[in-house]
Coordinates of C-alpha atoms and ligand atoms in Angstrom, one line a residue:
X1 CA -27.6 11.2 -19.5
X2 CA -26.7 14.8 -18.8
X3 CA -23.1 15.4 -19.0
X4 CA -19.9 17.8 -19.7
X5 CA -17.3 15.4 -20.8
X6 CA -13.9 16.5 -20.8
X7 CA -10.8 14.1 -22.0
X8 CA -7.7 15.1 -20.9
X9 CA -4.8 13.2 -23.4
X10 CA -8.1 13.9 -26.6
X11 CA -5.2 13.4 -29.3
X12 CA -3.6 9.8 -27.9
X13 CA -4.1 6.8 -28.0
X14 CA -7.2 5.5 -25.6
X15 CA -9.0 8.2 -26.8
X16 CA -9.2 7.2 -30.2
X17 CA -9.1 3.5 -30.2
X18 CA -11.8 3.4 -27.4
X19 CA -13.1 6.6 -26.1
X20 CA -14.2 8.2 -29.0
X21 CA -15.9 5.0 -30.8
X22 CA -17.4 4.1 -27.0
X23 CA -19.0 7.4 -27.4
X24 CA -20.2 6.8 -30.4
X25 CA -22.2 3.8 -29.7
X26 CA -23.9 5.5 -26.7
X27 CA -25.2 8.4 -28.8
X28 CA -26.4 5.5 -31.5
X29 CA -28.1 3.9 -28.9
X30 CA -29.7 7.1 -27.5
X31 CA -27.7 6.6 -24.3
X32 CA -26.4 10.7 -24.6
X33 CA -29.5 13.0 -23.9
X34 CA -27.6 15.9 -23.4
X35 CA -23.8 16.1 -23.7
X36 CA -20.9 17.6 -25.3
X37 CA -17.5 16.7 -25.0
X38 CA -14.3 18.9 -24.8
X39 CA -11.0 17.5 -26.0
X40 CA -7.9 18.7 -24.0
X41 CA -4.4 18.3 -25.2
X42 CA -1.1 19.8 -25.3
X43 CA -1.1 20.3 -29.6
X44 CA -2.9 22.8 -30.9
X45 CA -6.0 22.0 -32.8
X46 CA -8.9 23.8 -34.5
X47 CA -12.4 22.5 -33.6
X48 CA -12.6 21.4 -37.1
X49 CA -10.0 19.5 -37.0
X50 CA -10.6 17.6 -33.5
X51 CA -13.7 17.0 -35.3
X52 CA -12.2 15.6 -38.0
X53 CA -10.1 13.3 -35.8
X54 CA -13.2 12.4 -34.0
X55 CA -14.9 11.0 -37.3
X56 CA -11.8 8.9 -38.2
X57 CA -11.3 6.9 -34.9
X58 CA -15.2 5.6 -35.1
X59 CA -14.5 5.3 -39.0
X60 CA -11.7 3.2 -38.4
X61 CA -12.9 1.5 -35.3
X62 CA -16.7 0.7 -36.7
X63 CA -16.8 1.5 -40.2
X64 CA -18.9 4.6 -41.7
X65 CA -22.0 5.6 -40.1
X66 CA -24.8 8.0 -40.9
X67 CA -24.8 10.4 -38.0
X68 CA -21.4 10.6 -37.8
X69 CA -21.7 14.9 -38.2
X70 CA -24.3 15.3 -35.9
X71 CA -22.1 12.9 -33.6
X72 CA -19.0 15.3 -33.7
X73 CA -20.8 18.4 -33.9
X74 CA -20.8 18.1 -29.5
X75 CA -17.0 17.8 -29.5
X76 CA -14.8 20.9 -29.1
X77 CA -11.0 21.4 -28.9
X78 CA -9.0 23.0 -25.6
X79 CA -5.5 23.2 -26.4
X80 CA -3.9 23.2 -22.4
X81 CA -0.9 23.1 -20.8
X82 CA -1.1 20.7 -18.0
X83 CA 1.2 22.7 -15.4
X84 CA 0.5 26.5 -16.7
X85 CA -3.3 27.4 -14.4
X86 CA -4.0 30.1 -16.9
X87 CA -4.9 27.2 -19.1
X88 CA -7.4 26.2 -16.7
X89 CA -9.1 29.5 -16.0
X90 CA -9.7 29.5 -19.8
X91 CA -10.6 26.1 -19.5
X92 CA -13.2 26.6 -17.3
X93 CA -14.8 29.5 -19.1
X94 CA -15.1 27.3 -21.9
X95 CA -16.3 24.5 -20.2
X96 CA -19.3 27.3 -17.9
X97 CA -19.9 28.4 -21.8
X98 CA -20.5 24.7 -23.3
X99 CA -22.4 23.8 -20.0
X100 CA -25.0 27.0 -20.5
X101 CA -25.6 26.8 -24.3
X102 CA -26.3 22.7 -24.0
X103 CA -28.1 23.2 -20.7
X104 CA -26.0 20.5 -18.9
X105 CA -27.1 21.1 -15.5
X106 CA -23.3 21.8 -13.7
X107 CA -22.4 17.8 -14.4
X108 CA -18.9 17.0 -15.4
X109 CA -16.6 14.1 -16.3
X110 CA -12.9 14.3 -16.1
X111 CA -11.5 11.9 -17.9
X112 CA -7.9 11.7 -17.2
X113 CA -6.3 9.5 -20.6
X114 CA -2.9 10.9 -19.5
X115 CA 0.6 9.6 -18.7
X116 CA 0.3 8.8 -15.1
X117 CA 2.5 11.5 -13.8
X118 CA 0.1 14.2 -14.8
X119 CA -3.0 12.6 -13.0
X120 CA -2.1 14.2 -9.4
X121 CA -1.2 17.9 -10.5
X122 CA -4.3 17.6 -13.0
X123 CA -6.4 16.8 -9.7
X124 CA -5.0 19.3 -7.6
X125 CA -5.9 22.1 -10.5
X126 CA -9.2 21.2 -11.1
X127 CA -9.7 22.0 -7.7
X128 CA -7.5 25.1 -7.6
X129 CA -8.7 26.8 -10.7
X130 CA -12.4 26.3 -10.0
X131 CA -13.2 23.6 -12.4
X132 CA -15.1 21.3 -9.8
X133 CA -17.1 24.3 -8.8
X134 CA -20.0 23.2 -10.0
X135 CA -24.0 22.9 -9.7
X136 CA -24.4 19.3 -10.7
X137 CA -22.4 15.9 -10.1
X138 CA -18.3 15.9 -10.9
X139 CA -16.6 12.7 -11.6
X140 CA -12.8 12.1 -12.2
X141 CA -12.2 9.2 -14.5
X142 CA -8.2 7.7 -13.9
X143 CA -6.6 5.1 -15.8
X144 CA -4.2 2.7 -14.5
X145 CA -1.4 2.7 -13.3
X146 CA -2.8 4.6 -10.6
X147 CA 1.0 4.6 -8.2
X148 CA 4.0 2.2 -9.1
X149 CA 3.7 1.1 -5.7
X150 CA 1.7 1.4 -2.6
X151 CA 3.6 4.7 -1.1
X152 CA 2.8 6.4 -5.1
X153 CA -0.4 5.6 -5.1
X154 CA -0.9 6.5 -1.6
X155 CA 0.5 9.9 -2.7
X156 CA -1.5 10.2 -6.1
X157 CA -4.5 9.5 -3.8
X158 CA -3.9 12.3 -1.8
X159 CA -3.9 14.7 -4.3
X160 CA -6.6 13.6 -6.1
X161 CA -9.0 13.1 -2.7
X162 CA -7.7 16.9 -2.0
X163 CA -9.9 17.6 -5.0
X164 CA -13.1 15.1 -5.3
X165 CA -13.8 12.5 -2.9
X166 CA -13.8 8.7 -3.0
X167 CA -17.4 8.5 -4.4
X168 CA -16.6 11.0 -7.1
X169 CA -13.2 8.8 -8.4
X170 CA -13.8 6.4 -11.1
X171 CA -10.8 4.4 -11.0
X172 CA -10.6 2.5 -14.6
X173 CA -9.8 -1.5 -14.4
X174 CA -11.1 -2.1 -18.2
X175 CA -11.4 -6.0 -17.2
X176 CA -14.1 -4.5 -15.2
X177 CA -15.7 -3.7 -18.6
X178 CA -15.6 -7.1 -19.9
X179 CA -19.1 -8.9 -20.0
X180 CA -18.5 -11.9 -18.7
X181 CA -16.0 -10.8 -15.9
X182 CA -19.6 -8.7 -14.7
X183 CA -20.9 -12.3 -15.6
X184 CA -19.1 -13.9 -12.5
X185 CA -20.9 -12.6 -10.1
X186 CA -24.4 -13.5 -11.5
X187 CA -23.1 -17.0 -12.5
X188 CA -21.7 -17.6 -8.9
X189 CA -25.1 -16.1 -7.4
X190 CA -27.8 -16.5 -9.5
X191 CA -27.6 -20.5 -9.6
X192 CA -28.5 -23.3 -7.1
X193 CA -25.9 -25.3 -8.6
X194 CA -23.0 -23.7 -8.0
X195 CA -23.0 -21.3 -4.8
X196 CA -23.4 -24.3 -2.6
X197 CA -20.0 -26.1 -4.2
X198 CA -18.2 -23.1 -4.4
X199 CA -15.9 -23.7 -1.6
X200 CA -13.2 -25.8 -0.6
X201 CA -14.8 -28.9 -0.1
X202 CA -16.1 -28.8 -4.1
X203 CA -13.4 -26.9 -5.0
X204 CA -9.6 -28.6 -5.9
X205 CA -7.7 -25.4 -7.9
X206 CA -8.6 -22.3 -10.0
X207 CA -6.8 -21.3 -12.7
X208 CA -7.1 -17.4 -14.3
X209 CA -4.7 -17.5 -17.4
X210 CA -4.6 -14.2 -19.7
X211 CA -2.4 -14.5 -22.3
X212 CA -1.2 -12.1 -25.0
X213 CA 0.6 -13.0 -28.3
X214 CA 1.5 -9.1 -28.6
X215 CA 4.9 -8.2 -27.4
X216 CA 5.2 -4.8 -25.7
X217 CA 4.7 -2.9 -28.9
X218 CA 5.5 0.9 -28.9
X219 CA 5.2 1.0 -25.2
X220 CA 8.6 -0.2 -24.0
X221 CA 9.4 3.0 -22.0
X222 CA 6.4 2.2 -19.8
X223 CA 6.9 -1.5 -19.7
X224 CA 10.1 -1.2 -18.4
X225 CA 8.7 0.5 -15.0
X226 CA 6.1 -1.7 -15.0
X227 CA 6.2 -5.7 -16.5
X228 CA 3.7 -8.0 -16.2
X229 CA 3.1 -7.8 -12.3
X230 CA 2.7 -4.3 -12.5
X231 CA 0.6 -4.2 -15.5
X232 CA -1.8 -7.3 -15.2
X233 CA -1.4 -8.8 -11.9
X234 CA -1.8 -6.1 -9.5
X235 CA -5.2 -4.7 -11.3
X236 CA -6.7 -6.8 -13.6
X237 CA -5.9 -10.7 -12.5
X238 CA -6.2 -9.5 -8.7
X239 CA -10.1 -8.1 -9.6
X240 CA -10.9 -11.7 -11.4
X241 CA -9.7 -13.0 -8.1
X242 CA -11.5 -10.7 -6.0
X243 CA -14.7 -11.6 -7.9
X244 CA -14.8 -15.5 -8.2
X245 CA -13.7 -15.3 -4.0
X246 CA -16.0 -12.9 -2.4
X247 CA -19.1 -13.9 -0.3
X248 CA -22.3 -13.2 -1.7
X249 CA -22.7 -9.7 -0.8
X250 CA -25.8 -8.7 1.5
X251 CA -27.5 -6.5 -1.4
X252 CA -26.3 -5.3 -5.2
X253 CA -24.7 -2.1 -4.3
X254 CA -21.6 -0.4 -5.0
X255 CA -20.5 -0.7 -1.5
X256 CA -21.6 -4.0 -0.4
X257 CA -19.7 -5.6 -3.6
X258 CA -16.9 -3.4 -3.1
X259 CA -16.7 -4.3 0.9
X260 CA -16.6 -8.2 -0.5
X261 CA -14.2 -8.0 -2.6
X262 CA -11.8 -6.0 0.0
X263 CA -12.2 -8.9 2.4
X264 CA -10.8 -11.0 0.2
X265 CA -7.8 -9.1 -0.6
X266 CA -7.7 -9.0 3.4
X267 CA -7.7 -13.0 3.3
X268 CA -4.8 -13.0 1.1
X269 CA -1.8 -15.0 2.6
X270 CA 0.9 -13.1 2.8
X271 CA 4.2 -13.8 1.0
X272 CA 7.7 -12.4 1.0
X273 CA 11.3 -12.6 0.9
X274 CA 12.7 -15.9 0.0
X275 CA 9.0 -17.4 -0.1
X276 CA 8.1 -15.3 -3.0
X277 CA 9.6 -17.7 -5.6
X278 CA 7.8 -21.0 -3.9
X279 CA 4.3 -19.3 -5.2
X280 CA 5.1 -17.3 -7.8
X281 CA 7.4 -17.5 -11.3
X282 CA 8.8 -15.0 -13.5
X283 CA 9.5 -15.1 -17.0
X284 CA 11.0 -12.9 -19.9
X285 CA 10.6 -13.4 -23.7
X286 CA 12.9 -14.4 -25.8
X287 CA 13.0 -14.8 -29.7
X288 CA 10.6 -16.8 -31.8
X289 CA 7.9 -17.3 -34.1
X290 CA 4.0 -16.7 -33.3
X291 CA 1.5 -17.3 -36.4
X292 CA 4.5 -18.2 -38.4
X293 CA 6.3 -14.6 -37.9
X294 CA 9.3 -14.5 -36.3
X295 CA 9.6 -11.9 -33.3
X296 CA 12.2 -10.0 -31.4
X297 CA 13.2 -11.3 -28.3
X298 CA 11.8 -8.2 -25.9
X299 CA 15.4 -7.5 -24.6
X300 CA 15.6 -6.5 -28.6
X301 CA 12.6 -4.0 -28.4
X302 CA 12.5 -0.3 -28.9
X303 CA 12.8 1.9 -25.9
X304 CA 13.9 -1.4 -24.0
X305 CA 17.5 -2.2 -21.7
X306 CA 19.9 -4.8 -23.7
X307 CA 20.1 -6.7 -20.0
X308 CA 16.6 -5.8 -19.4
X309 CA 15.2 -7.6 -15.7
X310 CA 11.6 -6.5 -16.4
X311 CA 9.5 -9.7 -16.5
X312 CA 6.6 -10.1 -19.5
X313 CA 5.2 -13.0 -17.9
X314 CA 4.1 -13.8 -14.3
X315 CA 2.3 -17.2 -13.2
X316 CA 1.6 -17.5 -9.4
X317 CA -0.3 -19.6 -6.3
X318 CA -2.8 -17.3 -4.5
X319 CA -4.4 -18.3 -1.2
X320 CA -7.0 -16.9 0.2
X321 CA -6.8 -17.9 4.0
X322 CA -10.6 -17.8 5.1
X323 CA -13.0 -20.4 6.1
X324 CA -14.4 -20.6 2.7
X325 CA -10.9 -21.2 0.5
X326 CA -8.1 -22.3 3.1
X327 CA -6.2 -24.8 0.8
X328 CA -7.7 -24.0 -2.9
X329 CA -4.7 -22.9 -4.8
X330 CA -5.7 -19.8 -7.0
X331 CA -3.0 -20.4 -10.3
X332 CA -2.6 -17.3 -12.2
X333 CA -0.7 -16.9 -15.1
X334 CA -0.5 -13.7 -17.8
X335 CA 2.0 -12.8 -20.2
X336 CA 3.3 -11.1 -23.5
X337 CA 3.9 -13.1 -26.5
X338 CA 2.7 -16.3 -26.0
X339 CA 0.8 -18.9 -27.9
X340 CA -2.7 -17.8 -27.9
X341 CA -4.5 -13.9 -26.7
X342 CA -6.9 -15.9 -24.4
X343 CA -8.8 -15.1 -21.1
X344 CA -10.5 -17.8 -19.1
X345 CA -11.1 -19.2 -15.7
X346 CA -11.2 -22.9 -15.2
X347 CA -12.7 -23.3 -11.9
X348 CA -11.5 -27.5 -11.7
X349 CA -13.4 -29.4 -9.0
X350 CA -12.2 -32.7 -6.9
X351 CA -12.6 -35.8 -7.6
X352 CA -15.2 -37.5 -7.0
X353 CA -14.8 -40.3 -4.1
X354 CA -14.5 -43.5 -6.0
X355 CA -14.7 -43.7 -9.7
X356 CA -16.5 -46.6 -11.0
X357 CA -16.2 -45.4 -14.7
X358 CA -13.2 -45.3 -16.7
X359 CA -12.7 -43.2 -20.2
X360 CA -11.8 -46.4 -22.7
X361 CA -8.0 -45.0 -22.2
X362 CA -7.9 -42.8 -19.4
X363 CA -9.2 -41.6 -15.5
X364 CA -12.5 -39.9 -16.0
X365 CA -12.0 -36.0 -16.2
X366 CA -12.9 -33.7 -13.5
X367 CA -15.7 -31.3 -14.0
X368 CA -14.6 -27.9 -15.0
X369 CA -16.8 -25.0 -15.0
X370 CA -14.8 -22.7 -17.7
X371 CA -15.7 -19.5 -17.9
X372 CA -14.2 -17.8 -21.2
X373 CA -13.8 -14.0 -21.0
X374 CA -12.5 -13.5 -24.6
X375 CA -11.8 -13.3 -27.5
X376 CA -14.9 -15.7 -27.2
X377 CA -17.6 -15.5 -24.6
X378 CA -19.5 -18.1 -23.1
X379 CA -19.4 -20.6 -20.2
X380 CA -18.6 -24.4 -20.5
X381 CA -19.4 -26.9 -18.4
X382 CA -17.6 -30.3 -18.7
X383 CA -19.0 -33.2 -17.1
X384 CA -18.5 -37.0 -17.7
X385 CA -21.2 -38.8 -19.2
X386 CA -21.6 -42.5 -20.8
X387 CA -20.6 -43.4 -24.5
X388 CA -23.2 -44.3 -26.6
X389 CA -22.9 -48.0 -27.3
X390 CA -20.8 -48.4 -24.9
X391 CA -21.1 -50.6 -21.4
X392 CA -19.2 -49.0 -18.6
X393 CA -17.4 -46.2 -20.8
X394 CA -17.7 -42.7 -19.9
X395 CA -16.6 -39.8 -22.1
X396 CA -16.2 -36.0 -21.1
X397 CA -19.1 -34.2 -22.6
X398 CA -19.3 -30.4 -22.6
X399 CA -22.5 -28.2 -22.2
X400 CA -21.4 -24.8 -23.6
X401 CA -22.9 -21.4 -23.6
X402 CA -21.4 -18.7 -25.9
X403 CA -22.9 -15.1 -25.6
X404 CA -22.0 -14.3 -29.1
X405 CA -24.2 -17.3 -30.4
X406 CA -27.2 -16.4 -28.5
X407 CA -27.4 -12.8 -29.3
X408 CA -25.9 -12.7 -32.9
X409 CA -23.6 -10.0 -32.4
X410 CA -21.0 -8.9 -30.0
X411 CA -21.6 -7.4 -27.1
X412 CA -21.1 -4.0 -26.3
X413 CA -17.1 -2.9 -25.8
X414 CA -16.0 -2.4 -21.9
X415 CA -15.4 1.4 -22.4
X416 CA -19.0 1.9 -23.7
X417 CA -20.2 0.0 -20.3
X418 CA -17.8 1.8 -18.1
X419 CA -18.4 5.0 -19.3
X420 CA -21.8 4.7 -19.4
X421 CA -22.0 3.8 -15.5
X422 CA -19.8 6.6 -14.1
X423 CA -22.4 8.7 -16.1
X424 CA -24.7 7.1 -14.2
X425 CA -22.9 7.1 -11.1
X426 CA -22.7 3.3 -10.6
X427 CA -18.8 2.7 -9.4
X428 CA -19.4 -0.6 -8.7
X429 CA -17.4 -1.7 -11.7
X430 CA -14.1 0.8 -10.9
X431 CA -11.9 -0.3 -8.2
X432 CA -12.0 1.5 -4.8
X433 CA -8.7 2.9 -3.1
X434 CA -9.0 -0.2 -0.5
X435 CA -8.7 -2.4 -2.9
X436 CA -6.1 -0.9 -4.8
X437 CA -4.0 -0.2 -1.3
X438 CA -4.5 -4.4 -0.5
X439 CA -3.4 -5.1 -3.9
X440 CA -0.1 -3.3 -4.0
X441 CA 1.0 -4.4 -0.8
X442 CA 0.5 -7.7 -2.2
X443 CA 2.6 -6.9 -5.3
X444 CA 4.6 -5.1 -3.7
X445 CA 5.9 -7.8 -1.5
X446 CA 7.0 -9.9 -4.8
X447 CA 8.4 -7.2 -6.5
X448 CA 10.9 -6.5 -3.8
X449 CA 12.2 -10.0 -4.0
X450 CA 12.1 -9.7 -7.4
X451 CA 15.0 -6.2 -7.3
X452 CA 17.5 -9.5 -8.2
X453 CA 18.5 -9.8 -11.7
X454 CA 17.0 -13.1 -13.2
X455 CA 20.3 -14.7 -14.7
X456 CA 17.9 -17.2 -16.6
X457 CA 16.0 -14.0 -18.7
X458 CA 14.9 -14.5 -21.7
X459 CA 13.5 -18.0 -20.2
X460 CA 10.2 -18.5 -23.1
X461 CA 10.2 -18.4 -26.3
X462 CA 8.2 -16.3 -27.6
X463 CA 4.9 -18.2 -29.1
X464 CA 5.4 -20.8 -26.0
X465 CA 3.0 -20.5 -22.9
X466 CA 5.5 -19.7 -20.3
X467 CA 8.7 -21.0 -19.0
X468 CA 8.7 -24.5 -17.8
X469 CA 8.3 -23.3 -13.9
X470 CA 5.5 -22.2 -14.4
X471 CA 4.3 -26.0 -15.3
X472 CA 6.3 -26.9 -12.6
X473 CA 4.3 -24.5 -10.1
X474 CA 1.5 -26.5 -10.4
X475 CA 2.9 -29.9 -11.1
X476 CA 4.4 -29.7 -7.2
X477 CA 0.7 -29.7 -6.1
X478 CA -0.3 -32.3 -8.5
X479 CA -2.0 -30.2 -10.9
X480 CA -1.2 -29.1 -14.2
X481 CA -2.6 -26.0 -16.5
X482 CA -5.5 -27.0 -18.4
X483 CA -4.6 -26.0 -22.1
X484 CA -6.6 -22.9 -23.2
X485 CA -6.8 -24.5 -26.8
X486 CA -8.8 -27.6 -25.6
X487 CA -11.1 -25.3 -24.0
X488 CA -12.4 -23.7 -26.1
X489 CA -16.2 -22.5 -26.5
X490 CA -18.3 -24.7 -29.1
X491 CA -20.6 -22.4 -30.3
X492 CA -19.5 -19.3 -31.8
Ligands
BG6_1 C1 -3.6 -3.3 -20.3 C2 -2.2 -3.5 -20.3 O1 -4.1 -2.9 -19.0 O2 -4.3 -4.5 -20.6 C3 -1.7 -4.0 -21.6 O3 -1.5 -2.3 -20.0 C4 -2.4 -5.3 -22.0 O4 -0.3 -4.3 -21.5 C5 -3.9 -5.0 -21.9 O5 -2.1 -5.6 -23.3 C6 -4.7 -6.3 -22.1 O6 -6.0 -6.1 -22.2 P1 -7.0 -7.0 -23.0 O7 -8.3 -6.4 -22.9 O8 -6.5 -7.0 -24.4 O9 -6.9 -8.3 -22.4

């Protein structure tokens, strides 16, 4: 790949936890034919010293490696000012410089690792200032949030569509990253077995749970705007539903997937006002202990309100009202500081018609297809089958496939993939304006009815999964949460 990369926010956070290591592993892997990368922050830095910086976040992130000079020796240091377009005429300079001496064709990436608020007048200067004046392809990478609502993001759209248009805008969903959320659709379309129950006749719940033990950590100021329905629900858990919903799409391509995925957000029921808190529960942590520390209730966190009303846990009931889902409860559930950091997908199916088999002390189990998203990866299929010795026992038996056990080694990080596409020009794994319009409006409908102070908050422990509603959510249907611990993957 040909590429000028430059990463706006080079000194924070994202950058060197994932960008910088991500990079890294492309170059190892011979992924970066031609690149350099310039680093573009507020602080003022030698090149050395970015350097320098550079080496330590793949250090730290994936020990010491050989190459590690020759890595760095494409990264250079702009020190900017955001607001100030002098900054940007030298930027550009720079940037036509860089491009000449490593012959890389007029292509640029903007990354945008910024605080949100800088991600429209960034746009709008790239444009003004004659940074997207180039020869080759230019790409704007954003990372969430993009908008705190729809009428923001509608707004931070404009700018940045003033500047590039909707091919040219990566919008990050890291989830998107994640191998076995891209496993989905290949599971779901690349076996007999499954497509054809994959409906509402097969089909009795699904339940997407994504749990953190972490609290909010350093980044109460943030949280506070945005709790877990912001944060998780409106980008990442919408996508997963998105993807385990769609129809097949007609052919692999950015825009067919993408068009399947809007239709579903277009086949989402609808809920608001006093309906919100039938199909969806909020929750707040309080104190308590997770592997045997005791934690803060998050009222008690830096940078966060003593009567705070921002929830740190969301479960809900999505319906999808089309031909293929009216009726199949979608459960969600994601939140900070609970039991266990788990993603997974248990896609339960109904009961068969009549059992003739009974577990020695129990109903026989209904097949789940799990799918496990991390920290392990794999797919588990639980089916009932009979007990040795036995006469008319059946036992739940579970044929498991982990990703880490087949290949010996973990697959490569979501930033690696996603950066990797956009320099390839695949957006099929970024999320397109639709479906980030359809999803706010979704969100925003709950967080309206959620402007009430919850008198209940804190209502979980922390270390729990949940407040007891959220049990109680699917218990009125007569379902209940699968435990994440009992599911796990065998293999690992
Ligand atoms: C981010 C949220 O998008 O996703 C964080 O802002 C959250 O609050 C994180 O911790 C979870 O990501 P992962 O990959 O650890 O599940």
């Amino acid at each position: 790949m040909t590429s000028l990369i430059m990463i706006f926010g080079a000194t924070g956070d994202l950058a060197k936890r994932k960008l910088f290591p991500s990079l890294y592993r492309l170059f190892s892997r011979n992924r970066l034919e031609k690149f350099a990368v310039i680093g573009v922050a507020r602080r003022s830095l030698t090149n050395d010293e970015f350097q320098q910086s550079v080496k330590e976040s793949v250090r730290s992130a994936l020990g010491n490696k050989d190459n590690l000079d020759e890595f760095v020796s494409h990264f250079y240091y702009q020190s900017h000012d955001v607001a100030d377009s002098s900054s940007y005429v030298s930027l550009r300079k720079f940037a036509n410089q860089i491009d000449t001496n490593y012959d890389l064709e007029g292509n640029r990436i903007f990354y945008l690792a910024m605080a949100p608020e800088f991600f429209g007048p960034i746009a709008l200067h790239l444009k003004s200032d004659g940074l997207t004046d180039v020869t080759g392809y230019k790409r704007l990478v954003i990372e969430k949030p993009f908008g705190h609502d729809l009428e923001s993001a509608k707004e931070l759209n404009k700018q940045i569509r003033s500047a590039f248009s909707e091919k040219e805008v990566y919008r990050i969903d890291h989830y998107l990253g994640k191998e076995m959320v891209r496993n989905i659709e290949v599971i779901r379309f690349a076996n007999a077995i499954f497509e054809p129950l994959w409906n509402n006749r097969y089909i009795s719940n699904i339940q997407i749970t994504s749990s953190e033990t972490l609290g909010v950590e350093e980044r109460g100021r943030y949280y506070e705007t945005s709790g877990a329905l912001r944060d998780m629900l409106q980008n990442h858990m919408m996508q997963m539903v998105a993807l385990l919903a769609m129809e097949p799409p007609i052919k692999l391509t950015t825009d067919e997937i993408r068009s399947e995925k809007v239709r579903v957000f277009r086949a989402l029921r609808t809920v608001e006002g006093e309906e919100v808190n039938q199909y969806f529960v909020r929750g707040q942590y309080g104190e308590g202990t997770i592997d045997d520390v005791q934690v803060p209730k998050y009222r008690d966190e830096p940078m966060v309100d003593e009567q705070s009303n921002t929830e740190t846990f969301v479960a809900g009931k999505i319906m999808i009202d089309n031909f293929r889902w009216a009726g199949v409860p979608f459960y969600i559930r994601t939140g900070k500081r609970m039991a266990a950091k788990s993603t997974k997908i248990v896609i339960q199916f109904k009961d068969i018609p009549m059992n003739l088999y009974y577990q020695t002390d129990k109903m026989l189990n209904p097949n789940l297809l799990v799918i496990h998203i991390q920290p392990e990866e794999g797919i588990t299929l639980h089916l009932n089958a009979k007990k040795a010795g036995g006469h008319l026992d059946a036992q739940e038996v579970k044929l498991s496939f982990a990703n880490t056990g087949i290949h010996a080694m973990n697959t490569p990080e979501g930033y690696e993939k996603l950066l990797y596409d956009c320099m390839r020009g695949d957006a099929t794994n970024f999320t397109h304006w639709d479906e980030v319009a359809y999803s706010w409006a979704f969100v925003d409908r709950i967080s309206a009815a959620w402007q009430q102070p919850m008198a209940t908050f804190p209502n979980y422990p922390a270390g729990s999964m949940g407040p007891q509603e959220a049990d109680e959510l699917l218990e009125k249907d007569g379902f209940f949460w699968w435990p994440v611990s009992d599911l796990e993957v065998d293999v690992c």
